XYZ file of N, CA, C and O in Angstrom:
804
model
N -93.842 -10.443 -89.875
C -93.889 -9.054 -90.086
C -93.127 -8.413 -88.803
O -93.062 -7.283 -88.984
N -92.597 -9.201 -87.899
C -91.763 -8.603 -86.971
C -90.425 -8.022 -87.357
O -89.798 -8.576 -88.202
N -89.806 -7.086 -86.551
C -88.389 -6.633 -86.762
C -87.455 -7.574 -85.972
O -87.516 -7.368 -84.916
N -86.643 -8.294 -86.711
C -85.777 -9.240 -85.897
C -84.342 -8.743 -85.897
O -83.815 -8.226 -86.790
N -83.815 -8.925 -84.641
C -82.497 -8.251 -84.447
C -81.886 -9.425 -83.570
O -82.479 -10.058 -82.731
N -80.588 -9.522 -83.726
C -79.744 -10.531 -82.859
C -78.592 -9.659 -82.217
O -78.229 -8.669 -82.689
N -78.150 -10.247 -81.035
C -77.017 -9.754 -80.393
C -75.785 -10.252 -80.887
O -75.845 -11.122 -81.800
N -74.674 -9.647 -80.363
C -73.215 -10.275 -80.862
C -73.034 -10.099 -82.205
O -72.195 -10.851 -82.810
N -73.473 -9.036 -82.900
C -73.121 -8.786 -84.274
C -73.789 -9.610 -85.135
O -73.403 -9.723 -86.290
N -74.615 -10.601 -84.883
C -75.471 -11.378 -85.901
C -76.536 -10.880 -86.666
O -77.263 -10.022 -86.026
N -76.427 -11.142 -87.843
C -77.469 -10.636 -88.844
C -78.484 -11.676 -89.031
O -78.063 -12.929 -89.442
N -79.709 -11.543 -88.988
C -80.594 -12.601 -89.185
C -80.497 -13.273 -90.657
O -80.494 -12.629 -91.559
N -80.608 -14.423 -90.601
C -80.595 -15.369 -91.856
C -79.148 -15.166 -92.646
O -79.200 -15.541 -93.821
N -78.144 -14.709 -92.060
C -76.817 -14.564 -92.564
C -75.739 -15.538 -92.094
O -75.536 -15.444 -90.814
N -75.112 -16.253 -92.799
C -74.147 -17.141 -92.302
C -73.072 -16.571 -91.534
O -72.657 -15.463 -92.076
N -72.591 -17.067 -90.484
C -71.268 -16.658 -89.775
C -70.721 -17.706 -89.036
O -71.181 -18.818 -88.973
N -69.361 -17.469 -88.663
C -68.484 -18.585 -87.953
C -68.395 -18.130 -86.534
O -67.677 -17.262 -86.249
N -69.112 -18.921 -85.610
C -68.888 -18.601 -84.320
C -67.718 -19.245 -83.904
O -66.859 -19.798 -84.374
N -67.121 -18.719 -82.580
C -65.871 -18.945 -82.029
C -65.905 -20.375 -81.280
O -67.119 -20.855 -81.038
N -64.925 -20.876 -80.974
C -64.819 -22.138 -80.258
C -65.211 -21.992 -78.896
O -64.990 -20.890 -78.227
N -66.143 -22.988 -78.238
C -66.823 -22.685 -76.995
C -68.257 -22.670 -77.102
O -68.891 -22.950 -78.038
N -68.787 -22.265 -75.908
C -70.345 -22.173 -75.846
C -70.758 -20.758 -76.061
O -70.283 -19.609 -75.451
N -71.597 -20.543 -77.174
C -71.844 -19.257 -77.622
C -73.394 -18.948 -77.318
O -74.214 -19.827 -77.797
N -73.748 -17.888 -76.741
C -75.221 -17.535 -76.382
C -75.707 -16.492 -77.370
O -75.123 -15.396 -77.357
N -76.672 -16.706 -78.102
C -77.133 -15.689 -79.018
C -78.643 -15.307 -78.663
O -79.486 -16.362 -78.588
N -78.982 -14.024 -78.605
C -80.348 -13.652 -78.227
C -81.012 -13.049 -79.387
O -80.388 -12.239 -80.035
N -82.196 -13.404 -79.824
C -83.070 -12.778 -80.883
C -84.024 -12.120 -80.215
O -84.813 -12.486 -79.317
N -84.343 -10.932 -80.827
C -85.443 -10.043 -80.327
C -86.527 -10.014 -81.695
O -86.002 -9.478 -82.757
N -87.748 -9.923 -81.384
C -88.800 -9.610 -82.528
C -89.752 -8.505 -81.714
O -90.254 -8.780 -80.837
N -89.762 -7.556 -82.595
C -90.574 -6.348 -82.284
C -91.663 -6.017 -83.308
O -91.447 -5.971 -84.451
N -92.929 -5.876 -82.510
C -94.038 -5.519 -83.572
C -94.736 -4.452 -82.754
O -95.163 -4.693 -81.400
N -95.009 -3.268 -83.298
C -95.696 -2.164 -82.693
C -95.289 -1.870 -81.192
O -96.115 -1.725 -80.279
N -93.902 -1.982 -80.969
C -93.569 -1.714 -79.672
C -93.561 -2.802 -78.606
O -93.038 -2.560 -77.666
N -94.110 -3.885 -79.143
C -94.024 -5.179 -78.306
C -92.860 -5.919 -78.611
O -92.604 -6.298 -79.915
N -92.104 -6.520 -77.743
C -90.844 -7.075 -77.844
C -90.969 -8.554 -77.409
O -91.314 -8.712 -76.243
N -90.557 -9.599 -77.950
C -90.373 -10.836 -77.545
C -88.910 -11.403 -77.798
O -88.397 -11.130 -78.812
N -88.304 -12.118 -76.875
C -86.896 -12.532 -77.140
C -86.819 -14.070 -76.922
O -87.729 -14.817 -76.301
N -85.784 -14.591 -77.489
C -85.504 -16.099 -77.277
C -83.963 -16.156 -77.322
O -83.153 -15.416 -77.924
N -83.467 -17.387 -76.793
C -82.116 -17.693 -76.589
C -81.892 -18.889 -77.415
O -82.500 -19.822 -77.325
N -80.537 -18.908 -78.383
C -80.095 -20.170 -78.791
C -78.640 -20.284 -78.286
O -77.895 -19.144 -78.368
N -78.396 -21.408 -78.040
C -76.947 -21.759 -77.541
C -76.268 -22.481 -78.700
O -76.621 -23.510 -79.087
N -75.184 -22.032 -79.143
C -74.287 -22.714 -80.168
C -72.893 -23.051 -79.582
O -72.144 -22.298 -79.191
N -72.864 -24.317 -79.472
C -71.471 -25.002 -78.892
C -70.681 -25.449 -80.113
O -70.918 -26.175 -80.700
N -69.443 -24.779 -80.161
C -68.510 -25.105 -81.052
C -67.222 -25.754 -80.550
O -66.601 -25.371 -79.642
N -67.057 -27.163 -80.887
C -65.986 -27.919 -80.428
C -64.759 -27.676 -81.243
O -64.881 -27.529 -82.503
N -63.804 -27.565 -80.702
C -62.381 -27.345 -81.483
C -62.086 -28.539 -82.281
O -62.279 -29.795 -81.969
N -61.341 -28.275 -83.485
C -60.802 -29.224 -84.282
C -59.484 -29.919 -83.604
O -58.647 -29.106 -83.060
N -59.428 -31.178 -83.432
C -58.337 -31.610 -82.718
C -57.073 -31.524 -83.418
O -56.909 -31.305 -84.514
N -56.006 -31.259 -82.584
C -54.555 -30.980 -82.995
C -53.907 -32.368 -83.245
O -53.244 -32.792 -82.193
N -54.279 -33.208 -84.264
C -53.895 -34.568 -84.495
C -52.402 -34.405 -84.837
O -51.869 -33.759 -85.801
N -51.524 -35.525 -84.152
C -50.109 -35.589 -84.528
C -49.883 -37.094 -84.851
O -50.018 -37.946 -83.834
N -49.286 -37.472 -85.897
C -48.964 -38.884 -86.247
C -47.656 -39.308 -85.681
O -47.336 -40.413 -85.845
N -46.845 -38.254 -85.265
C -45.565 -38.505 -84.744
C -44.542 -38.233 -85.796
O -44.727 -37.825 -86.959
N -43.177 -38.471 -85.337
C -42.087 -38.113 -86.220
C -41.922 -39.072 -87.373
O -42.235 -40.351 -87.134
N -41.407 -38.824 -88.407
C -40.903 -39.803 -89.401
C -40.025 -40.870 -88.837
O -39.262 -40.558 -88.031
N -40.113 -42.005 -89.454
C -39.542 -43.254 -88.950
C -38.414 -43.806 -90.013
O -39.024 -43.914 -91.328
N -37.386 -44.284 -89.706
C -36.449 -45.052 -90.682
C -36.179 -46.207 -89.986
O -35.749 -46.328 -88.861
N -36.364 -47.396 -90.664
C -36.078 -48.660 -90.239
C -35.365 -49.564 -91.134
O -35.525 -49.145 -92.382
N -35.006 -50.717 -90.884
C -34.372 -51.634 -91.707
C -35.525 -52.652 -92.246
O -36.364 -52.988 -91.470
N -35.300 -53.377 -93.224
C -36.222 -54.321 -93.903
C -36.405 -55.419 -92.832
O -35.545 -55.993 -92.341
N -37.728 -55.707 -92.459
C -38.018 -56.697 -91.670
C -38.130 -56.372 -90.235
O -38.740 -57.055 -89.354
N -38.002 -55.151 -89.910
C -38.173 -54.546 -88.561
C -39.452 -54.134 -88.245
O -40.179 -53.654 -89.252
N -39.962 -54.219 -87.110
C -41.382 -53.669 -86.777
C -41.435 -52.169 -86.385
O -40.454 -51.654 -85.969
N -42.600 -51.547 -86.615
C -42.741 -50.204 -86.173
C -44.135 -50.085 -85.701
O -45.081 -50.958 -85.983
N -44.314 -49.118 -84.672
C -45.595 -48.876 -84.162
C -46.000 -47.448 -84.323
O -45.226 -46.620 -83.997
N -47.156 -47.081 -84.868
C -47.643 -45.987 -85.245
C -48.673 -45.460 -84.139
O -49.584 -46.232 -84.041
N -48.587 -44.328 -83.553
C -49.472 -43.914 -82.480
C -49.921 -42.597 -82.683
O -49.043 -41.660 -82.656
N -51.111 -42.255 -82.904
C -51.599 -40.757 -83.008
C -51.826 -40.139 -81.622
O -51.774 -40.842 -80.671
N -51.702 -38.772 -81.604
C -52.015 -38.084 -80.421
C -52.766 -36.879 -80.788
O -52.918 -36.363 -81.873
N -53.475 -36.276 -79.685
C -54.167 -34.963 -79.781
C -55.697 -35.178 -79.942
O -56.435 -34.194 -80.296
N -56.126 -36.387 -79.877
C -57.605 -36.797 -80.163
C -58.073 -37.948 -79.397
O -57.266 -38.411 -78.656
N -59.374 -38.216 -79.491
C -59.819 -39.256 -78.567
C -59.724 -40.679 -79.285
O -59.640 -41.671 -78.554
N -59.884 -40.734 -80.472
C -59.911 -41.825 -81.312
C -59.153 -41.711 -82.694
O -59.052 -40.582 -83.219
N -58.682 -42.782 -83.191
C -57.687 -42.642 -84.229
C -58.031 -43.855 -85.361
O -58.230 -44.964 -84.948
N -57.891 -43.416 -86.630
C -58.002 -44.367 -87.621
C -56.985 -44.140 -88.703
O -56.799 -43.151 -89.193
N -56.170 -45.300 -89.046
C -55.116 -44.972 -89.946
C -55.462 -45.607 -91.264
O -56.269 -46.675 -91.379
N -54.827 -45.394 -92.347
C -55.026 -45.951 -93.607
C -53.998 -47.106 -93.673
O -53.203 -47.288 -92.818
N -53.848 -47.902 -94.763
C -53.028 -48.869 -95.248
C -53.190 -49.880 -94.232
O -52.047 -50.671 -94.001
N -54.271 -50.129 -93.581
C -54.307 -51.308 -92.700
C -53.675 -51.297 -91.481
O -53.709 -52.279 -90.642
N -53.199 -50.011 -90.982
C -52.440 -49.879 -89.738
C -53.690 -49.655 -88.507
O -54.634 -49.006 -88.734
N -53.327 -50.235 -87.282
C -53.999 -50.170 -86.164
C -53.224 -49.374 -85.132
O -52.045 -49.657 -85.036
N -53.928 -48.258 -84.659
C -53.064 -47.418 -83.797
C -52.509 -48.074 -82.512
O -53.115 -48.910 -81.663
N -51.200 -47.924 -82.407
C -50.610 -48.639 -81.160
C -50.166 -50.116 -81.409
O -49.836 -50.639 -80.474
N -50.416 -50.632 -82.608
C -50.182 -52.128 -82.789
C -49.010 -52.124 -83.756
O -49.028 -51.664 -84.911
N -47.868 -52.899 -83.238
C -46.788 -53.151 -84.193
C -47.198 -53.676 -85.429
O -47.840 -54.701 -85.677
N -46.277 -53.565 -86.605
C -46.464 -54.072 -87.757
C -45.092 -53.993 -88.491
O -44.108 -53.270 -88.162
N -44.846 -54.771 -89.487
C -43.811 -54.906 -90.457
C -43.926 -54.063 -91.702
O -44.612 -54.885 -92.622
N -43.533 -53.061 -91.923
C -43.868 -52.427 -93.343
C -42.883 -53.124 -94.393
O -41.692 -53.600 -94.109
N -43.448 -53.255 -95.693
C -42.609 -53.839 -96.678
C -41.967 -53.036 -97.620
O -40.994 -53.328 -98.482
N -42.356 -51.707 -97.466
C -41.650 -50.592 -98.422
C -41.819 -49.228 -97.873
O -42.721 -49.152 -96.891
N -41.048 -48.295 -98.319
C -41.368 -46.941 -97.703
C -42.721 -46.427 -98.026
O -43.186 -46.427 -99.418
N -43.436 -45.770 -97.155
C -44.771 -45.573 -97.378
C -45.199 -44.508 -96.354
O -44.474 -44.255 -95.072
N -45.978 -43.388 -96.821
C -46.506 -42.369 -95.936
C -47.959 -42.828 -95.474
O -48.921 -43.183 -96.226
N -48.059 -42.721 -94.075
C -49.268 -43.365 -93.494
C -50.040 -41.885 -93.019
O -49.585 -41.027 -92.339
N -51.431 -42.086 -93.099
C -52.345 -40.862 -92.748
C -53.085 -41.504 -91.700
O -53.752 -42.523 -91.581
N -53.212 -40.544 -90.594
C -53.970 -40.939 -89.228
C -55.053 -39.867 -89.359
O -54.884 -38.643 -89.582
N -56.463 -40.299 -88.956
C -57.637 -39.363 -88.829
C -57.892 -39.555 -87.369
O -58.250 -40.530 -86.824
N -57.750 -38.308 -86.733
C -58.131 -38.276 -85.159
C -59.377 -37.580 -84.912
O -59.649 -36.642 -85.800
N -60.387 -38.044 -84.230
C -61.608 -37.624 -84.023
C -61.897 -37.259 -82.388
O -61.530 -38.068 -81.761
N -62.375 -36.140 -82.157
C -62.792 -35.725 -80.728
C -64.107 -35.012 -80.991
O -64.027 -34.025 -81.701
N -65.125 -35.449 -80.119
C -66.402 -34.657 -80.132
C -66.964 -34.540 -81.582
O -67.722 -33.499 -81.771
N -66.869 -35.402 -82.429
C -67.296 -35.384 -83.847
C -66.518 -34.495 -84.805
O -66.980 -34.395 -85.838
N -65.357 -33.968 -84.288
C -64.442 -33.186 -85.204
C -63.344 -33.975 -85.390
O -62.672 -34.668 -84.616
N -62.788 -33.742 -86.730
C -61.673 -34.769 -87.174
C -60.621 -33.775 -87.849
O -60.988 -32.733 -88.240
N -59.406 -34.376 -87.837
C -58.257 -33.833 -88.525
C -57.340 -35.015 -88.749
O -57.394 -35.922 -88.287
N -56.415 -34.746 -89.745
C -55.475 -35.638 -90.175
C -53.993 -35.333 -90.019
O -53.723 -34.079 -89.962
N -53.296 -36.287 -89.913
C -51.690 -35.887 -90.030
C -50.868 -37.113 -90.816
O -51.604 -38.114 -90.677
N -49.721 -36.804 -91.316
C -49.038 -37.839 -92.060
C -47.841 -38.202 -91.321
O -47.188 -37.379 -90.571
N -47.269 -39.423 -91.347
C -45.897 -39.845 -90.991
C -45.445 -40.756 -92.098
O -46.214 -41.632 -92.727
N -44.141 -40.720 -92.532
C -43.496 -41.500 -93.503
C -42.488 -42.431 -92.672
O -41.668 -42.012 -91.896
N -42.744 -43.733 -93.208
C -41.950 -44.765 -92.617
C -40.893 -45.297 -93.779
O -41.358 -45.757 -94.801
N -39.737 -44.803 -93.549
C -38.691 -45.280 -94.767
C -38.064 -46.710 -94.314
O -37.655 -46.771 -93.241
N -38.036 -47.603 -95.262
C -37.550 -48.838 -95.122
C -36.224 -48.975 -95.955
O -36.492 -48.933 -97.111
N -35.209 -49.121 -95.354
C -33.924 -49.435 -95.930
C -33.577 -50.930 -96.079
O -34.124 -51.667 -95.462
N -33.069 -51.249 -97.136
C -32.632 -52.561 -97.535
C -31.354 -53.022 -96.595
O -30.594 -52.191 -96.272
N -31.587 -54.282 -96.192
C -30.475 -54.859 -95.505
C -29.500 -55.330 -96.657
O -29.762 -55.725 -97.751
N -28.169 -55.241 -96.087
C -26.970 -55.467 -97.157
C -27.163 -57.117 -97.501
O -27.432 -57.915 -96.710
N -26.992 -57.304 -98.903
C -26.914 -58.748 -99.241
C -25.460 -59.092 -99.189
O -24.710 -58.716 -100.183
N -24.983 -60.003 -98.251
C -23.683 -60.201 -97.989
C -23.129 -61.125 -99.021
O -23.538 -62.261 -99.519
N -21.903 -60.822 -99.495
C -20.993 -61.894 -100.362
C -19.484 -61.609 -99.982
O -19.034 -60.382 -99.603
N -18.709 -62.538 -100.024
C -17.367 -62.331 -99.821
C -16.588 -63.521 -100.532
O -17.117 -64.604 -100.947
N -15.222 -63.290 -100.818
C -14.391 -64.283 -101.417
C -13.031 -64.533 -100.604
O -12.698 -63.618 -99.756
N -12.285 -65.332 -101.023
C -10.902 -65.604 -100.515
C -10.101 -66.080 -101.606
O -10.434 -66.750 -102.593
N -8.692 -65.618 -101.443
C -7.872 -65.965 -102.555
C -7.187 -67.483 -102.420
O -7.068 -68.207 -103.510
N -7.158 -68.044 -101.085
C -6.685 -69.420 -100.948
C -7.687 -70.061 -99.989
O -7.573 -70.057 -98.897
N -8.584 -70.905 -100.684
C -9.550 -71.577 -99.906
C -9.120 -73.045 -99.559
O -9.689 -73.667 -98.698
N -7.858 -73.503 -100.163
C -7.325 -74.656 -99.762
C -5.920 -74.568 -99.657
O -5.251 -73.691 -100.378
N -5.229 -75.208 -98.894
C -3.815 -75.213 -98.619
C -3.205 -75.986 -97.636
O -3.868 -76.765 -96.998
N -2.037 -75.915 -97.346
C -1.333 -76.594 -96.142
C -0.956 -75.533 -95.232
O -0.549 -74.349 -95.354
N -0.866 -75.978 -93.950
C -0.574 -75.128 -92.863
C 0.874 -74.808 -92.937
O 1.722 -75.687 -93.251
N 1.385 -73.581 -92.348
C 0.566 -72.646 -92.108
C 0.095 -71.813 -93.484
O 0.818 -71.642 -94.347
N -1.131 -71.519 -93.667
C -1.543 -71.070 -94.801
C -2.299 -69.602 -94.627
O -3.237 -69.500 -93.783
N -1.814 -68.651 -95.259
C -2.280 -67.275 -95.243
C -3.512 -67.136 -96.210
O -3.400 -67.503 -97.344
N -4.685 -66.657 -95.781
C -5.830 -66.313 -96.590
C -6.244 -64.914 -96.572
O -6.436 -64.460 -95.490
N -6.386 -64.420 -97.803
C -6.885 -63.114 -97.837
C -8.342 -63.023 -98.107
O -8.782 -63.565 -99.172
N -9.208 -62.429 -97.317
C -10.614 -62.283 -97.354
C -10.982 -61.153 -98.126
O -10.439 -59.881 -97.683
N -12.014 -60.945 -98.936
C -12.566 -59.771 -99.536
C -13.962 -59.624 -99.432
O -14.771 -60.592 -99.866
N -14.435 -58.593 -98.794
C -15.897 -58.316 -98.679
C -16.264 -57.745 -100.060
O -15.798 -56.724 -100.473
N -17.093 -58.344 -100.682
C -17.756 -58.124 -102.017
C -19.346 -57.564 -101.933
O -19.974 -57.634 -102.931
N -19.607 -57.156 -100.683
C -21.091 -57.108 -100.372
C -21.557 -55.721 -101.289
O -22.657 -55.875 -101.878
N -20.955 -54.697 -101.231
C -21.438 -53.563 -102.031
C -20.750 -52.218 -101.601
O -19.959 -52.229 -100.596
N -21.030 -51.187 -102.368
C -20.235 -49.873 -102.058
C -20.769 -49.135 -100.954
O -20.071 -48.274 -100.508
N -21.944 -49.526 -100.489
C -22.566 -48.774 -99.280
C -22.222 -49.502 -97.838
O -22.749 -49.172 -96.950
N -21.158 -50.237 -98.017
C -20.663 -51.026 -96.654
C -19.923 -49.847 -95.849
O -19.273 -49.105 -96.174
N -20.580 -49.832 -94.671
C -19.900 -48.877 -93.504
C -18.968 -49.633 -92.662
O -17.997 -49.158 -92.319
N -19.195 -50.963 -92.373
C -18.241 -51.542 -91.357
C -18.515 -53.147 -91.542
O -19.619 -53.591 -92.043
N -17.499 -53.897 -91.197
C -17.376 -55.260 -91.379
C -17.004 -55.916 -90.012
O -16.089 -55.358 -89.390
N -17.458 -57.000 -89.650
C -16.938 -57.838 -88.686
C -16.941 -59.393 -89.135
O -17.947 -59.857 -89.397
N -15.733 -59.829 -89.212
C -15.502 -61.272 -89.553
C -15.373 -62.180 -88.265
O -14.830 -61.737 -87.378
N -15.856 -63.391 -88.402
C -15.489 -64.323 -87.333
C -14.779 -65.482 -88.048
O -15.438 -66.213 -88.732
N -13.654 -65.434 -87.788
C -12.672 -66.372 -88.373
C -12.099 -67.395 -87.504
O -11.269 -66.938 -86.579
N -12.489 -68.684 -87.314
C -11.879 -69.547 -86.332
C -11.975 -68.970 -84.957
O -11.040 -69.143 -84.027
N -13.092 -68.268 -84.595
C -13.275 -67.786 -83.328
C -12.752 -66.490 -83.033
O -12.814 -65.827 -81.938
N -11.960 -65.961 -84.158
C -11.409 -64.572 -83.918
C -12.182 -63.553 -84.632
O -12.613 -63.758 -85.753
N -12.521 -62.309 -83.868
C -13.322 -61.185 -84.500
C -12.249 -60.215 -85.079
O -11.327 -59.661 -84.409
N -12.587 -59.976 -86.410
C -11.789 -58.954 -87.121
C -12.705 -57.921 -87.593
O -13.576 -58.360 -88.253
N -12.249 -56.711 -87.366
C -13.141 -55.685 -88.078
C -12.696 -54.896 -89.224
O -13.289 -53.983 -89.814
N -11.734 -55.539 -89.746
C -11.306 -55.127 -91.104
C -12.244 -55.532 -92.291
O -12.505 -56.711 -92.178
N -12.573 -54.889 -93.312
C -13.318 -55.459 -94.303
C -12.575 -56.365 -95.213
O -13.443 -57.255 -95.825
N -11.426 -56.193 -95.402
C -10.646 -57.057 -96.257
C -9.395 -57.585 -95.541
O -8.172 -57.160 -95.851
N -9.662 -58.480 -94.520
C -8.606 -58.946 -93.625
C -7.785 -60.066 -94.317
O -8.233 -60.785 -95.264
N -6.540 -60.339 -93.602
C -5.763 -61.640 -93.953
C -5.668 -62.331 -92.584
O -5.673 -61.808 -91.301
N -5.748 -63.763 -92.678
C -5.564 -64.457 -91.539
C -4.841 -65.581 -91.931
O -5.046 -66.268 -93.076
N -4.081 -66.193 -90.982
C -3.120 -67.218 -91.171
C -3.613 -68.510 -90.297
O -3.623 -68.437 -89.005
N -3.953 -69.449 -91.100
C -4.546 -70.700 -90.370
C -3.223 -71.594 -89.989
O -2.454 -71.964 -90.936
N -3.135 -71.865 -88.852
C -2.012 -72.712 -88.423
C -2.372 -74.117 -88.075
O -1.599 -74.946 -87.401
N -3.647 -74.486 -87.900
C -4.180 -75.863 -87.651
C -5.052 -76.338 -88.600
O -5.724 -75.750 -89.324
N -4.793 -77.658 -89.110
C -5.409 -78.300 -90.197
C -7.019 -78.320 -89.959
O -7.334 -78.537 -88.739
N -7.719 -78.284 -90.834
C -9.219 -78.465 -90.585
C -10.066 -77.594 -91.603
O -9.409 -76.842 -92.263
N -11.404 -77.913 -91.608
C -12.322 -76.872 -92.416
C -13.031 -75.908 -91.514
O -13.302 -76.187 -90.449
N -12.886 -74.856 -91.986
C -13.269 -73.559 -91.124
C -14.661 -72.913 -91.588
O -14.637 -72.555 -92.914
N -15.688 -72.723 -90.859
C -16.785 -71.763 -91.218
C -16.469 -70.333 -91.095
O -15.686 -69.930 -90.160
N -16.813 -69.601 -92.126
C -16.486 -68.241 -92.126
C -17.713 -67.406 -92.019
O -18.782 -67.526 -92.732
N -17.773 -66.521 -91.103
C -18.951 -65.628 -90.872
C -18.698 -64.177 -90.947
O -17.518 -63.623 -90.408
N -19.383 -63.442 -91.864
C -19.212 -61.880 -92.036
C -20.549 -61.127 -91.757
O -21.567 -61.633 -92.236
N -20.520 -60.074 -90.850
C -21.435 -59.299 -90.484
C -21.163 -57.846 -91.068
O -20.007 -57.403 -90.826
N -22.115 -57.385 -91.902
C -21.780 -56.178 -92.582
C -22.938 -55.149 -92.145
O -24.202 -55.403 -92.109
N -22.494 -54.013 -91.891
C -23.421 -52.854 -91.665
C -23.413 -51.788 -92.694
O -22.194 -51.384 -92.949
N -24.473 -51.542 -93.321
C -24.364 -50.580 -94.396
C -24.466 -49.072 -94.024
O -24.624 -48.805 -92.886
N -24.285 -48.106 -94.952
C -24.387 -46.700 -94.603
C -25.869 -46.363 -94.096
O -25.900 -45.220 -93.430
N -26.779 -47.178 -94.255
C -28.222 -46.833 -93.677
C -28.427 -47.399 -92.245
O -29.285 -47.103 -91.779
N -27.311 -48.038 -91.757
C -27.372 -48.564 -90.388
C -27.987 -49.953 -90.291
O -28.302 -50.430 -89.310
N -28.263 -50.550 -91.358
C -28.777 -51.881 -91.529
C -27.793 -53.107 -91.561
O -26.702 -52.862 -92.161
N -27.987 -54.056 -90.850
C -27.067 -55.067 -90.640
C -27.393 -56.451 -91.032
O -28.576 -56.919 -90.722
N -26.615 -57.219 -91.659
C -26.911 -58.659 -92.187
C -25.582 -59.526 -91.658
O -24.569 -59.046 -91.646
N -25.912 -60.662 -91.515
C -24.881 -61.652 -91.183
C -25.053 -62.829 -92.132
O -26.191 -63.350 -92.320
N -23.838 -63.451 -92.535
C -23.783 -64.665 -93.533
C -22.707 -65.555 -93.077
O -21.581 -64.957 -92.670
N -22.970 -66.638 -93.026
C -21.799 -67.792 -92.822
C -21.861 -68.737 -93.902
O -22.737 -69.281 -94.320
N -20.529 -69.010 -94.340
C -20.242 -70.104 -95.215
C -19.722 -71.252 -94.517
O -18.519 -71.189 -93.897
N -20.280 -72.411 -94.619
C -19.800 -73.497 -93.983
C -18.568 -74.206 -94.706
O -18.566 -74.209 -95.972
N -17.712 -74.654 -93.903
C -16.411 -75.176 -94.506
C -15.772 -74.299 -95.630
O -15.507 -74.983 -96.696
N -15.800 -73.031 -95.481
C -15.245 -72.154 -96.569
C -13.784 -72.412 -96.825
O -13.453 -72.349 -97.975
N -13.233 -72.559 -95.903
C -11.659 -72.755 -95.921
C -11.360 -74.135 -95.493
O -11.605 -74.303 -94.283
N -10.495 -74.839 -96.090
C -10.121 -76.218 -95.751
C -8.469 -76.254 -95.835
O -8.197 -76.108 -96.986
N -7.799 -76.430 -94.706
C -6.460 -76.475 -94.584
C -5.944 -77.883 -94.101
O -6.550 -78.561 -93.224
N -5.050 -78.505 -94.851
C -4.399 -79.814 -94.641
C -3.117 -79.555 -93.975
O -2.472 -78.849 -94.039
N -2.998 -80.548 -93.126
C -1.511 -80.734 -92.519
C -0.709 -81.563 -93.506
O -1.105 -82.043 -94.464
N 0.752 -81.317 -93.193
C 1.685 -81.857 -94.050
C 1.631 -83.396 -93.739
O 1.434 -83.917 -92.609
N 1.791 -84.401 -94.906
C 1.734 -85.710 -94.537
C 3.049 -86.249 -93.968
O 4.060 -85.585 -93.938
N 2.884 -87.378 -93.179
C 4.205 -87.941 -92.607
C 4.667 -88.881 -93.550
O 4.025 -89.931 -93.856
N 5.896 -88.538 -94.102
C 6.564 -89.545 -95.037
C 6.922 -90.681 -94.314
O 7.625 -90.811 -93.412
């Protein structure tokens, strides 16, 4: 039957949202001019400002490390451990939950996985007699950004080069291709070109 009042604008038995920090609330009970008071302390911890980091773009087979910030502890989905490298197999959005003082928040980061080029190439003359000019053609794909050939120890950066063999023998041909996504692959064909010397009559 007492008349109940609170300070700081609080109404008895009415929900409200206190601010972040330590909040002191005093309640007063009055009956027939007699007043009694009590104090309750409400501590409001802030929601952590969780950050999963910037989006990442990698090539297939590369490692990535995801690390959250802004909280005390972190839990990732999709089997990811905070700060532990792993190899994604496809483009995926990962969510981290950060927790501090019992309060949690989430953030997302997308890891984009680009395909490596699947290298292929051809040549017009794979057999002949010295000196033999061979025209090489890169057939890897339309998204080729650059090529590097290793022909008989010579490095050529043209995607469709010509090379003249002046010494008899069989030659390994290596092509390294970087695609427009920045991913690189290398392929070597053993004894791809075989050139004969002229016979001694």
